[in-house]
Amino acid sequence: MTRKTIPITPAHAVRLEPAGTGQRIQLTASPPLALYIHYPWCVRKCPYCDFNSHTLRGDATPDTGLEARYIDALVADIESALPQVWGRRVHTVFIGGGTPSLMSAPALDRLLTAVRTLLPLDPMAEITLEANPGTFEAARFRDYRAAGVNRLSIGIQSFDDAALTRIGRIHDADQARRAVDIALTNFERVNLDIMYALPEQNMAAAMRDIDIAIATGVSHVSAYHLTLEPNTAFAHSPPPLPDSDLSADMQEAIEDRLAAAGFEHYETSAFARPGQQCRHNLNYWQFGDYLGIGAGAHGKLSSHEGIVREMRHKHPTRYLEAAARRDFVQERREVAAAELPFEFLMNALRLTDGVPTALFSARTGLPLSVIADRIDQAVAAGLLAADPLTLRPTEQGQRFLNDLLALFLPEAEAA
Amino acid sequence: MQHIRNFSIIAHIDHGKSTLADRLIQACGALSDREMEEQVLDSMDLERERGITIKAQTAALHYKARDGQVYNLNLIDTPGHVDFSYEVSRSLSACEGALLVVDASQGVEAQTVANCYTAIEQNVEVIPVLNKIDLPAADPESARAEIEDVIGVDASEAVLCSAKTGIGIDEVLELVVAKVPPPKGDPDAPLKALIIDSWFDNYVGVVILIRVVDGVLKPKDRILLMSTGAQYPCDEVGVFTPRSVAREQLSAGEVGFVIAGIKELQAAKVGDTVTLANRPAGEPLPGFREIKPQVFAGLYPVESSEYDQLRESLEKLKLNDASLQFEPEVSQALGFGFRCGFLGMLHMDIVQERLERQFDMDLITTAPTVVYEVLMNSGETLRIENPAKLPDLSKVAEIREPIITATIFLPQDYVGPVITLCNQKRGMQVDMRYLGRQVQLVYDMPMNEVVMDFFDRLKSVSRGYASLDYEFKEYRLADLVKLDLMVGGEKVDALSVIVHRASAQYRGRELAAKLRGLIPRQMFDVPVQAAIGSHIIARETIKALRKNVLAKCYGGDISRKRKLLEKQKEGKKRMKQVGNVEIPQEAFLAVLRTDESK
């Protein structure tokens, strides 16, 4: 089923209920609000990456004016979005990409100053910047810190030269270690992205990567199973990957190792020392709101009229052109009431501890009764914990989250 | 009558029968160029794709010969596949002559030979034609020698032609006039007409194609079909040019159609004799046979809600396919569906494909099976068309299986592997002859082994060069057992097969292993077992999947991740839930393919 993109008009706004459910959503309070800022350029596109990232060519370096134009556009983007989030406090900021650590420190400073000026940013807000090894210069990272960034998320992926080459990264193991050193010198909160089940990787190699990550002393690790996403170079010509049993073994071993080191496995792929969870990501998984600015950024915003998803113009060039017209949004659609339970659970059930049951109604505006039958099914299948106070996957449900979620997919409309 | 020539064309698939028919029609000016659709005689899409003719059609042509006289040439098309050998024999018995078309670059093939023998048995004059002589690989001399060696027909005067370029077409027509004898028959005798073919037309009902042997048929006559005794008023008679043209009468020696308000195709059986109710013929024409389906399979809708739609589709197909049989069937594993009977494997493929393409059905087809005769201790004989229905062996005195005689033509190089294959398939050699470039092998073989995967494997061991023709021979006592398969501890009735006891152990192990590979891993271990009665002979375990979870999901991924999950769910929908295991469609056909076929 392809969904049409419908522009928000008053006529649509009153017709929230999709055919079939007859439900009208009723939100009693606004969820917490986060801000996501997308920086769409990378030194080079990785063969497994399906994010909105584009190779930064020579003509797009900071001194050509492109960077300044992009920051201008981001600021204008926030300004144009202000009516939608008026008066709502922003709890976290996440600058992702692409490789946002390609930004110059003054540019980042200007951006964050604009954010603070335009939006009511929580003084204790978590402000995360994504960074890739190979872009690390000590001075610049010190300046990032000074600009207000207080958490760094580094795309290490592996500490093994051969593995890094196979997945097309621009950095090597030395650069990876140096990046972590620089990060830890300037930031208390650092996340390392590690991937396992890499091409030709064996168990020992996967464990070496995770051990090194732990030994650095960082407070957060994201351990991802390498996935061949559609429309990537890897999906087009797949490299030789470990089979599903080996990669499952790797996952279990990684979980054990991280647990032994004091990390809490709080989401499918996320591990944190106590109190060090990524608050920005938690907000996604708790079905909070987020404003997404920058090329291709996605946002989800709730109001008394319903829940809306929007996406900014995707290609950086189109985005910059559109910015000149103050027309940032490429797609905007209301989430139908029938789709909300699935979307909510797709996020919430990623969390090991799930969410309080009451959050379902608070975030979706729907009574729990709309999914009562399916909850019973999921509990009977041993995938959902039989706990009236929380919506939480069982251990089996965590491993087979797709099967658990499939129970909540809206039935396809009869042709 | 002296100016009538009734003839058909015998040719192997791809040897150019349809193209030659087109050329002949064109040369006689029956259709203008504008009307001349390529290969007019093969009107159905599927036939065109597969290059085979299923329904016999006909064209009445006027040809002005070199002797200055105008002849009525009736070209009677014949089906070109082994499943339809009875239809071929009826078409041929309506003719006095047959063009034996042989591809000059490839030589004689099994079906051509079989059909040619049928023609010779019916005293039909066989006229060899070497086609495709325009091809660089054409070797008319070898092909000529082969026709003489293999079929024993004098090929010294064989016409060289190319239906593609038009070379030699006039010579072919002249030869038809010169060599095909004019029909003999008595126009004054009581009507005797052979039903060559019949089909259903939405506007006029059943159209019957007949060859009048004796007598005359006019509209308003009351016809009598001799096998059933049914009577109908004749509404219209006429000929195909190939367009239909009404005539005042059809008389002895002529070929044409009859429309008599018949609603059901089964009423007008191919091979039956048409006579007049008020002046019936003494006895029918020889050779009539009730045709019975040889191969059965269960057809089930993937979506159980489409059961009614499947029934309607089968009913529509049956309108034009008297040999298709179906009756409702219930499978524990697959739900409600139909047990369908087919003339052979090709017929089954065609029906399945029409259901899927023309009627847009999603189907699960069980492995095809032959009809077994089961003699019960009580003395009763049962015909078993579904392995799941085989009675408990303690009540069975004996099981008999159908045996066919298979004739295989192949180049000498492949004799070794083909003989090995025939032996594997429990074949008994009857004859082996070296004929020029080719070898003719004749085997008696259980039909059960042929429907399994024989044809595919024959093609593969001979690199596509072997050709096969077969006919039913007899029912023969055999030591057969029912092999059941259990998935997750539950017997899956649609997977049961009847196999020879000697190969049961091996097949059981092989099938269990194959199912293990085809059934996707589930959240739990799933045992796959093969059993004869209560005796487990093989066991495999589908090991539990370890996880099924998306590694990443953040704010921007929602709709993409959701689509991924929807796709996963959609994939599962196409599987059948047996107990708590999802079994994909391919698994039900796995029983068809043996390991050696890979």
PDB file of N, CA and C in Angstrom, chain A residues 198-272:
ATOM      1  N   LEU A 198      30.369  -8.337  10.407  1.00  0.00           N
ATOM      2  CA  LEU A 198      30.961  -7.646   9.264  1.00  0.00           C
ATOM      3  C   LEU A 198      31.451  -8.677   8.234  1.00  0.00           C
ATOM      4  N   PRO A 199      31.670  -8.245   6.993  1.00  0.00           N
ATOM      5  CA  PRO A 199      32.138  -9.187   5.982  1.00  0.00           C
ATOM      6  C   PRO A 199      33.365  -9.956   6.472  1.00  0.00           C
ATOM      7  N   GLU A 200      33.302 -11.276   6.367  1.00  0.00           N
ATOM      8  CA  GLU A 200      34.409 -12.179   6.707  1.00  0.00           C
ATOM      9  C   GLU A 200      34.808 -12.137   8.178  1.00  0.00           C
ATOM     10  N   GLN A 201      34.008 -11.513   9.009  1.00  0.00           N
ATOM     11  CA  GLN A 201      34.383 -11.393  10.422  1.00  0.00           C
ATOM     12  C   GLN A 201      34.153 -12.725  11.148  1.00  0.00           C
ATOM     13  N   ASN A 202      35.082 -13.071  12.051  1.00  0.00           N
ATOM     14  CA  ASN A 202      34.840 -14.242  12.880  1.00  0.00           C
ATOM     15  C   ASN A 202      34.571 -13.788  14.309  1.00  0.00           C
ATOM     16  N   MET A 203      34.227 -14.754  15.133  1.00  0.00           N
ATOM     17  CA  MET A 203      33.842 -14.432  16.507  1.00  0.00           C
ATOM     18  C   MET A 203      34.948 -13.681  17.245  1.00  0.00           C
ATOM     19  N   ALA A 204      36.174 -14.148  17.085  1.00  0.00           N
ATOM     20  CA  ALA A 204      37.287 -13.523  17.819  1.00  0.00           C
ATOM     21  C   ALA A 204      37.422 -12.054  17.423  1.00  0.00           C
ATOM     22  N   ALA A 205      37.292 -11.782  16.131  1.00  0.00           N
ATOM     23  CA  ALA A 205      37.451 -10.405  15.672  1.00  0.00           C
ATOM     24  C   ALA A 205      36.338  -9.522  16.231  1.00  0.00           C
ATOM     25  N   ALA A 206      35.117 -10.064  16.262  1.00  0.00           N
ATOM     26  CA  ALA A 206      33.995  -9.282  16.788  1.00  0.00           C
ATOM     27  C   ALA A 206      34.229  -8.969  18.258  1.00  0.00           C
ATOM     28  N   MET A 207      34.757  -9.969  18.989  1.00  0.00           N
ATOM     29  CA  MET A 207      34.989  -9.772  20.410  1.00  0.00           C
ATOM     30  C   MET A 207      36.124  -8.782  20.663  1.00  0.00           C
ATOM     31  N   ARG A 208      37.134  -8.828  19.796  1.00  0.00           N
ATOM     32  CA  ARG A 208      38.233  -7.852  19.954  1.00  0.00           C
ATOM     33  C   ARG A 208      37.685  -6.435  19.862  1.00  0.00           C
ATOM     34  N   ASP A 209      36.840  -6.198  18.872  1.00  0.00           N
ATOM     35  CA  ASP A 209      36.266  -4.857  18.704  1.00  0.00           C
ATOM     36  C   ASP A 209      35.524  -4.411  19.968  1.00  0.00           C
ATOM     37  N   ILE A 210      34.700  -5.320  20.503  1.00  0.00           N
ATOM     38  CA  ILE A 210      33.872  -4.909  21.642  1.00  0.00           C
ATOM     39  C   ILE A 210      34.745  -4.715  22.886  1.00  0.00           C
ATOM     40  N   ASP A 211      35.778  -5.564  23.009  1.00  0.00           N
ATOM     41  CA  ASP A 211      36.676  -5.416  24.161  1.00  0.00           C
ATOM     42  C   ASP A 211      37.415  -4.085  24.125  1.00  0.00           C
ATOM     43  N   ILE A 212      37.871  -3.725  22.943  1.00  0.00           N
ATOM     44  CA  ILE A 212      38.572  -2.438  22.834  1.00  0.00           C
ATOM     45  C   ILE A 212      37.607  -1.300  23.163  1.00  0.00           C
ATOM     46  N   ALA A 213      36.385  -1.410  22.654  1.00  0.00           N
ATOM     47  CA  ALA A 213      35.408  -0.354  22.931  1.00  0.00           C
ATOM     48  C   ALA A 213      35.191  -0.198  24.433  1.00  0.00           C
ATOM     49  N   ILE A 214      35.068  -1.341  25.111  1.00  0.00           N
ATOM     50  CA  ILE A 214      34.854  -1.278  26.563  1.00  0.00           C
ATOM     51  C   ILE A 214      36.079  -0.676  27.268  1.00  0.00           C
ATOM     52  N   ALA A 215      37.244  -1.112  26.805  1.00  0.00           N
ATOM     53  CA  ALA A 215      38.480  -0.668  27.472  1.00  0.00           C
ATOM     54  C   ALA A 215      38.714   0.821  27.347  1.00  0.00           C
ATOM     55  N   THR A 216      38.146   1.474  26.359  1.00  0.00           N
ATOM     56  CA  THR A 216      38.350   2.924  26.216  1.00  0.00           C
ATOM     57  C   THR A 216      37.728   3.681  27.370  1.00  0.00           C
ATOM     58  N   GLY A 217      36.729   3.044  28.048  1.00  0.00           N
ATOM     59  CA  GLY A 217      36.099   3.727  29.163  1.00  0.00           C
ATOM     60  C   GLY A 217      34.906   4.572  28.776  1.00  0.00           C
ATOM     61  N   VAL A 218      34.430   4.465  27.544  1.00  0.00           N
ATOM     62  CA  VAL A 218      33.247   5.252  27.166  1.00  0.00           C
ATOM     63  C   VAL A 218      32.037   4.785  27.959  1.00  0.00           C
ATOM     64  N   SER A 219      31.017   5.644  28.014  1.00  0.00           N
ATOM     65  CA  SER A 219      29.844   5.329  28.840  1.00  0.00           C
ATOM     66  C   SER A 219      28.685   4.766  28.030  1.00  0.00           C
ATOM     67  N   HIS A 220      28.850   4.705  26.714  1.00  0.00           N
ATOM     68  CA  HIS A 220      27.736   4.238  25.870  1.00  0.00           C
ATOM     69  C   HIS A 220      28.294   3.527  24.652  1.00  0.00           C
ATOM     70  N   VAL A 221      27.697   2.382  24.340  1.00  0.00           N
ATOM     71  CA  VAL A 221      28.100   1.657  23.131  1.00  0.00           C
ATOM     72  C   VAL A 221      26.838   1.274  22.370  1.00  0.00           C
ATOM     73  N   SER A 222      26.856   1.506  21.049  1.00  0.00           N
ATOM     74  CA  SER A 222      25.775   0.983  20.211  1.00  0.00           C
ATOM     75  C   SER A 222      26.385  -0.116  19.365  1.00  0.00           C
ATOM     76  N   ALA A 223      25.871  -1.347  19.548  1.00  0.00           N
ATOM     77  CA  ALA A 223      26.421  -2.483  18.805  1.00  0.00           C
ATOM     78  C   ALA A 223      25.372  -2.925  17.791  1.00  0.00           C
ATOM     79  N   TYR A 224      25.663  -2.656  16.536  1.00  0.00           N
ATOM     80  CA  TYR A 224      24.693  -2.944  15.475  1.00  0.00           C
ATOM     81  C   TYR A 224      25.084  -4.172  14.679  1.00  0.00           C
ATOM     82  N   HIS A 225      24.113  -4.974  14.395  1.00  0.00           N
ATOM     83  CA  HIS A 225      24.289  -6.047  13.422  1.00  0.00           C
ATOM     84  C   HIS A 225      24.312  -5.376  12.042  1.00  0.00           C
ATOM     85  N   LEU A 226      25.374  -5.581  11.275  1.00  0.00           N
ATOM     86  CA  LEU A 226      25.433  -4.987   9.936  1.00  0.00           C
ATOM     87  C   LEU A 226      24.240  -5.497   9.117  1.00  0.00           C
ATOM     88  N   THR A 227      23.494  -4.590   8.572  1.00  0.00           N
ATOM     89  CA  THR A 227      22.293  -4.966   7.823  1.00  0.00           C
ATOM     90  C   THR A 227      22.445  -4.476   6.394  1.00  0.00           C
ATOM     91  N   LEU A 228      22.091  -5.334   5.451  1.00  0.00           N
ATOM     92  CA  LEU A 228      22.131  -4.896   4.063  1.00  0.00           C
ATOM     93  C   LEU A 228      20.832  -4.155   3.765  1.00  0.00           C
ATOM     94  N   GLU A 229      20.913  -2.845   3.768  1.00  0.00           N
ATOM     95  CA  GLU A 229      19.710  -2.054   3.516  1.00  0.00           C
ATOM     96  C   GLU A 229      19.487  -1.945   2.012  1.00  0.00           C
ATOM     97  N   PRO A 230      18.219  -1.897   1.586  1.00  0.00           N
ATOM     98  CA  PRO A 230      17.948  -1.745   0.161  1.00  0.00           C
ATOM     99  C   PRO A 230      18.591  -0.453  -0.382  1.00  0.00           C
ATOM    100  N   ASN A 231      18.906  -0.470  -1.635  1.00  0.00           N
ATOM    101  CA  ASN A 231      19.486   0.700  -2.313  1.00  0.00           C
ATOM    102  C   ASN A 231      20.833   1.128  -1.748  1.00  0.00           C
ATOM    103  N   THR A 232      21.624   0.165  -1.308  1.00  0.00           N
ATOM    104  CA  THR A 232      22.987   0.479  -0.926  1.00  0.00           C
ATOM    105  C   THR A 232      23.908  -0.373  -1.801  1.00  0.00           C
ATOM    106  N   ALA A 233      25.183   0.015  -1.823  1.00  0.00           N
ATOM    107  CA  ALA A 233      26.143  -0.743  -2.626  1.00  0.00           C
ATOM    108  C   ALA A 233      26.206  -2.194  -2.154  1.00  0.00           C
ATOM    109  N   PHE A 234      26.126  -2.409  -0.835  1.00  0.00           N
ATOM    110  CA  PHE A 234      26.213  -3.765  -0.290  1.00  0.00           C
ATOM    111  C   PHE A 234      24.996  -4.605  -0.684  1.00  0.00           C
ATOM    112  N   ALA A 235      23.826  -3.952  -0.720  1.00  0.00           N
ATOM    113  CA  ALA A 235      22.625  -4.708  -1.100  1.00  0.00           C
ATOM    114  C   ALA A 235      22.735  -5.109  -2.560  1.00  0.00           C
ATOM    115  N   HIS A 236      23.394  -4.257  -3.331  1.00  0.00           N
ATOM    116  CA  HIS A 236      23.523  -4.517  -4.763  1.00  0.00           C
ATOM    117  C   HIS A 236      24.487  -5.665  -5.031  1.00  0.00           C
ATOM    118  N   SER A 237      25.644  -5.618  -4.385  1.00  0.00           N
ATOM    119  CA  SER A 237      26.545  -6.767  -4.493  1.00  0.00           C
ATOM    120  C   SER A 237      27.019  -7.154  -3.098  1.00  0.00           C
ATOM    121  N   PRO A 238      26.292  -8.076  -2.489  1.00  0.00           N
ATOM    122  CA  PRO A 238      26.514  -8.416  -1.079  1.00  0.00           C
ATOM    123  C   PRO A 238      27.891  -9.030  -0.843  1.00  0.00           C
ATOM    124  N   PRO A 239      28.560  -8.574   0.206  1.00  0.00           N
ATOM    125  CA  PRO A 239      29.841  -9.167   0.595  1.00  0.00           C
ATOM    126  C   PRO A 239      29.568 -10.491   1.329  1.00  0.00           C
ATOM    127  N   PRO A 240      30.601 -11.323   1.506  1.00  0.00           N
ATOM    128  CA  PRO A 240      30.390 -12.587   2.242  1.00  0.00           C
ATOM    129  C   PRO A 240      30.237 -12.307   3.734  1.00  0.00           C
ATOM    130  N   LEU A 241      29.050 -12.570   4.265  1.00  0.00           N
ATOM    131  CA  LEU A 241      28.748 -12.238   5.661  1.00  0.00           C
ATOM    132  C   LEU A 241      28.684 -13.500   6.512  1.00  0.00           C
ATOM    133  N   PRO A 242      28.927 -13.367   7.804  1.00  0.00           N
ATOM    134  CA  PRO A 242      28.747 -14.516   8.703  1.00  0.00           C
ATOM    135  C   PRO A 242      27.300 -15.002   8.635  1.00  0.00           C
ATOM    136  N   ASP A 243      27.068 -16.305   8.790  1.00  0.00           N
ATOM    137  CA  ASP A 243      25.686 -16.794   8.695  1.00  0.00           C
ATOM    138  C   ASP A 243      24.893 -16.398   9.936  1.00  0.00           C
ATOM    139  N   SER A 244      23.596 -16.694   9.892  1.00  0.00           N
ATOM    140  CA  SER A 244      22.727 -16.142  10.926  1.00  0.00           C
ATOM    141  C   SER A 244      23.032 -16.747  12.303  1.00  0.00           C
ATOM    142  N   ASP A 245      23.508 -17.985  12.325  1.00  0.00           N
ATOM    143  CA  ASP A 245      23.843 -18.571  13.622  1.00  0.00           C
ATOM    144  C   ASP A 245      25.079 -17.912  14.227  1.00  0.00           C
ATOM    145  N   LEU A 246      26.080 -17.703  13.385  1.00  0.00           N
ATOM    146  CA  LEU A 246      27.297 -17.067  13.893  1.00  0.00           C
ATOM    147  C   LEU A 246      26.998 -15.642  14.347  1.00  0.00           C
ATOM    148  N   SER A 247      26.216 -14.914  13.559  1.00  0.00           N
ATOM    149  CA  SER A 247      25.963 -13.536  13.959  1.00  0.00           C
ATOM    150  C   SER A 247      25.104 -13.492  15.222  1.00  0.00           C
ATOM    151  N   ALA A 248      24.222 -14.483  15.393  1.00  0.00           N
ATOM    152  CA  ALA A 248      23.450 -14.534  16.641  1.00  0.00           C
ATOM    153  C   ALA A 248      24.376 -14.846  17.824  1.00  0.00           C
ATOM    154  N   ASP A 249      25.343 -15.738  17.587  1.00  0.00           N
ATOM    155  CA  ASP A 249      26.341 -16.021  18.631  1.00  0.00           C
ATOM    156  C   ASP A 249      27.109 -14.757  18.993  1.00  0.00           C
ATOM    157  N   MET A 250      27.481 -14.007  17.952  1.00  0.00           N
ATOM    158  CA  MET A 250      28.220 -12.762  18.203  1.00  0.00           C
ATOM    159  C   MET A 250      27.393 -11.829  19.069  1.00  0.00           C
ATOM    160  N   GLN A 251      26.122 -11.701  18.703  1.00  0.00           N
ATOM    161  CA  GLN A 251      25.271 -10.790  19.456  1.00  0.00           C
ATOM    162  C   GLN A 251      25.219 -11.197  20.925  1.00  0.00           C
ATOM    163  N   GLU A 252      25.025 -12.487  21.150  1.00  0.00           N
ATOM    164  CA  GLU A 252      24.925 -12.930  22.537  1.00  0.00           C
ATOM    165  C   GLU A 252      26.222 -12.700  23.300  1.00  0.00           C
ATOM    166  N   ALA A 253      27.326 -12.979  22.624  1.00  0.00           N
ATOM    167  CA  ALA A 253      28.623 -12.783  23.288  1.00  0.00           C
ATOM    168  C   ALA A 253      28.866 -11.310  23.586  1.00  0.00           C
ATOM    169  N   ILE A 254      28.481 -10.460  22.650  1.00  0.00           N
ATOM    170  CA  ILE A 254      28.661  -9.014  22.844  1.00  0.00           C
ATOM    171  C   ILE A 254      27.810  -8.541  24.021  1.00  0.00           C
ATOM    172  N   GLU A 255      26.570  -9.047  24.065  1.00  0.00           N
ATOM    173  CA  GLU A 255      25.695  -8.660  25.179  1.00  0.00           C
ATOM    174  C   GLU A 255      26.281  -9.104  26.514  1.00  0.00           C
ATOM    175  N   ASP A 256      26.813 -10.328  26.546  1.00  0.00           N
ATOM    176  CA  ASP A 256      27.401 -10.835  27.786  1.00  0.00           C
ATOM    177  C   ASP A 256      28.588  -9.983  28.221  1.00  0.00           C
ATOM    178  N   ARG A 257      29.439  -9.705  27.230  1.00  0.00           N
ATOM    179  CA  ARG A 257      30.661  -8.956  27.535  1.00  0.00           C
ATOM    180  C   ARG A 257      30.323  -7.555  28.063  1.00  0.00           C
ATOM    181  N   LEU A 258      29.370  -6.902  27.429  1.00  0.00           N
ATOM    182  CA  LEU A 258      29.000  -5.551  27.854  1.00  0.00           C
ATOM    183  C   LEU A 258      28.338  -5.576  29.236  1.00  0.00           C
ATOM    184  N   ALA A 259      27.515  -6.611  29.467  1.00  0.00           N
ATOM    185  CA  ALA A 259      26.852  -6.715  30.771  1.00  0.00           C
ATOM    186  C   ALA A 259      27.898  -6.886  31.867  1.00  0.00           C
ATOM    187  N   ALA A 260      28.900  -7.739  31.590  1.00  0.00           N
ATOM    188  CA  ALA A 260      29.953  -7.988  32.571  1.00  0.00           C
ATOM    189  C   ALA A 260      30.732  -6.711  32.870  1.00  0.00           C
ATOM    190  N   ALA A 261      30.795  -5.825  31.894  1.00  0.00           N
ATOM    191  CA  ALA A 261      31.553  -4.581  32.072  1.00  0.00           C
ATOM    192  C   ALA A 261      30.692  -3.491  32.696  1.00  0.00           C
ATOM    193  N   GLY A 262      29.454  -3.842  33.064  1.00  0.00           N
ATOM    194  CA  GLY A 262      28.614  -2.867  33.750  1.00  0.00           C
ATOM    195  C   GLY A 262      27.700  -2.065  32.844  1.00  0.00           C
ATOM    196  N   PHE A 263      27.583  -2.482  31.619  1.00  0.00           N
ATOM    197  CA  PHE A 263      26.665  -1.780  30.713  1.00  0.00           C
ATOM    198  C   PHE A 263      25.270  -2.388  30.812  1.00  0.00           C
ATOM    199  N   GLU A 264      24.312  -1.522  30.706  1.00  0.00           N
ATOM    200  CA  GLU A 264      22.928  -1.942  30.740  1.00  0.00           C
ATOM    201  C   GLU A 264      22.445  -2.007  29.295  1.00  0.00           C
ATOM    202  N   HIS A 265      21.845  -3.138  28.925  1.00  0.00           N
ATOM    203  CA  HIS A 265      21.334  -3.292  27.551  1.00  0.00           C
ATOM    204  C   HIS A 265      19.925  -2.722  27.536  1.00  0.00           C
ATOM    205  N   TYR A 266      19.784  -1.452  27.170  1.00  0.00           N
ATOM    206  CA  TYR A 266      18.458  -0.832  27.373  1.00  0.00           C
ATOM    207  C   TYR A 266      17.612  -0.752  26.125  1.00  0.00           C
ATOM    208  N   GLU A 267      18.229  -0.964  24.953  1.00  0.00           N
ATOM    209  CA  GLU A 267      17.460  -0.981  23.706  1.00  0.00           C
ATOM    210  C   GLU A 267      18.119  -2.002  22.806  1.00  0.00           C
ATOM    211  N   THR A 268      17.402  -2.453  21.760  1.00  0.00           N
ATOM    212  CA  THR A 268      17.879  -3.522  20.895  1.00  0.00           C
ATOM    213  C   THR A 268      19.389  -3.491  20.674  1.00  0.00           C
ATOM    214  N   SER A 269      19.903  -2.328  20.289  1.00  0.00           N
ATOM    215  CA  SER A 269      21.335  -2.242  19.977  1.00  0.00           C
ATOM    216  C   SER A 269      22.090  -1.279  20.884  1.00  0.00           C
ATOM    217  N   ALA A 270      21.436  -0.747  21.914  1.00  0.00           N
ATOM    218  CA  ALA A 270      22.067   0.311  22.716  1.00  0.00           C
ATOM    219  C   ALA A 270      22.417  -0.182  24.124  1.00  0.00           C
ATOM    220  N   PHE A 271      23.622   0.180  24.559  1.00  0.00           N
ATOM    221  CA  PHE A 271      24.147  -0.244  25.859  1.00  0.00           C
ATOM    222  C   PHE A 271      24.710   0.979  26.570  1.00  0.00           C
ATOM    223  N   ALA A 272      24.394   1.160  27.845  1.00  0.00           N
ATOM    224  CA  ALA A 272      24.885   2.342  28.550  1.00  0.00           C
ATOM    225  C   ALA A 272      25.238   1.999  29.986  1.00  0.00           C
TER     226      ALA A 272
END
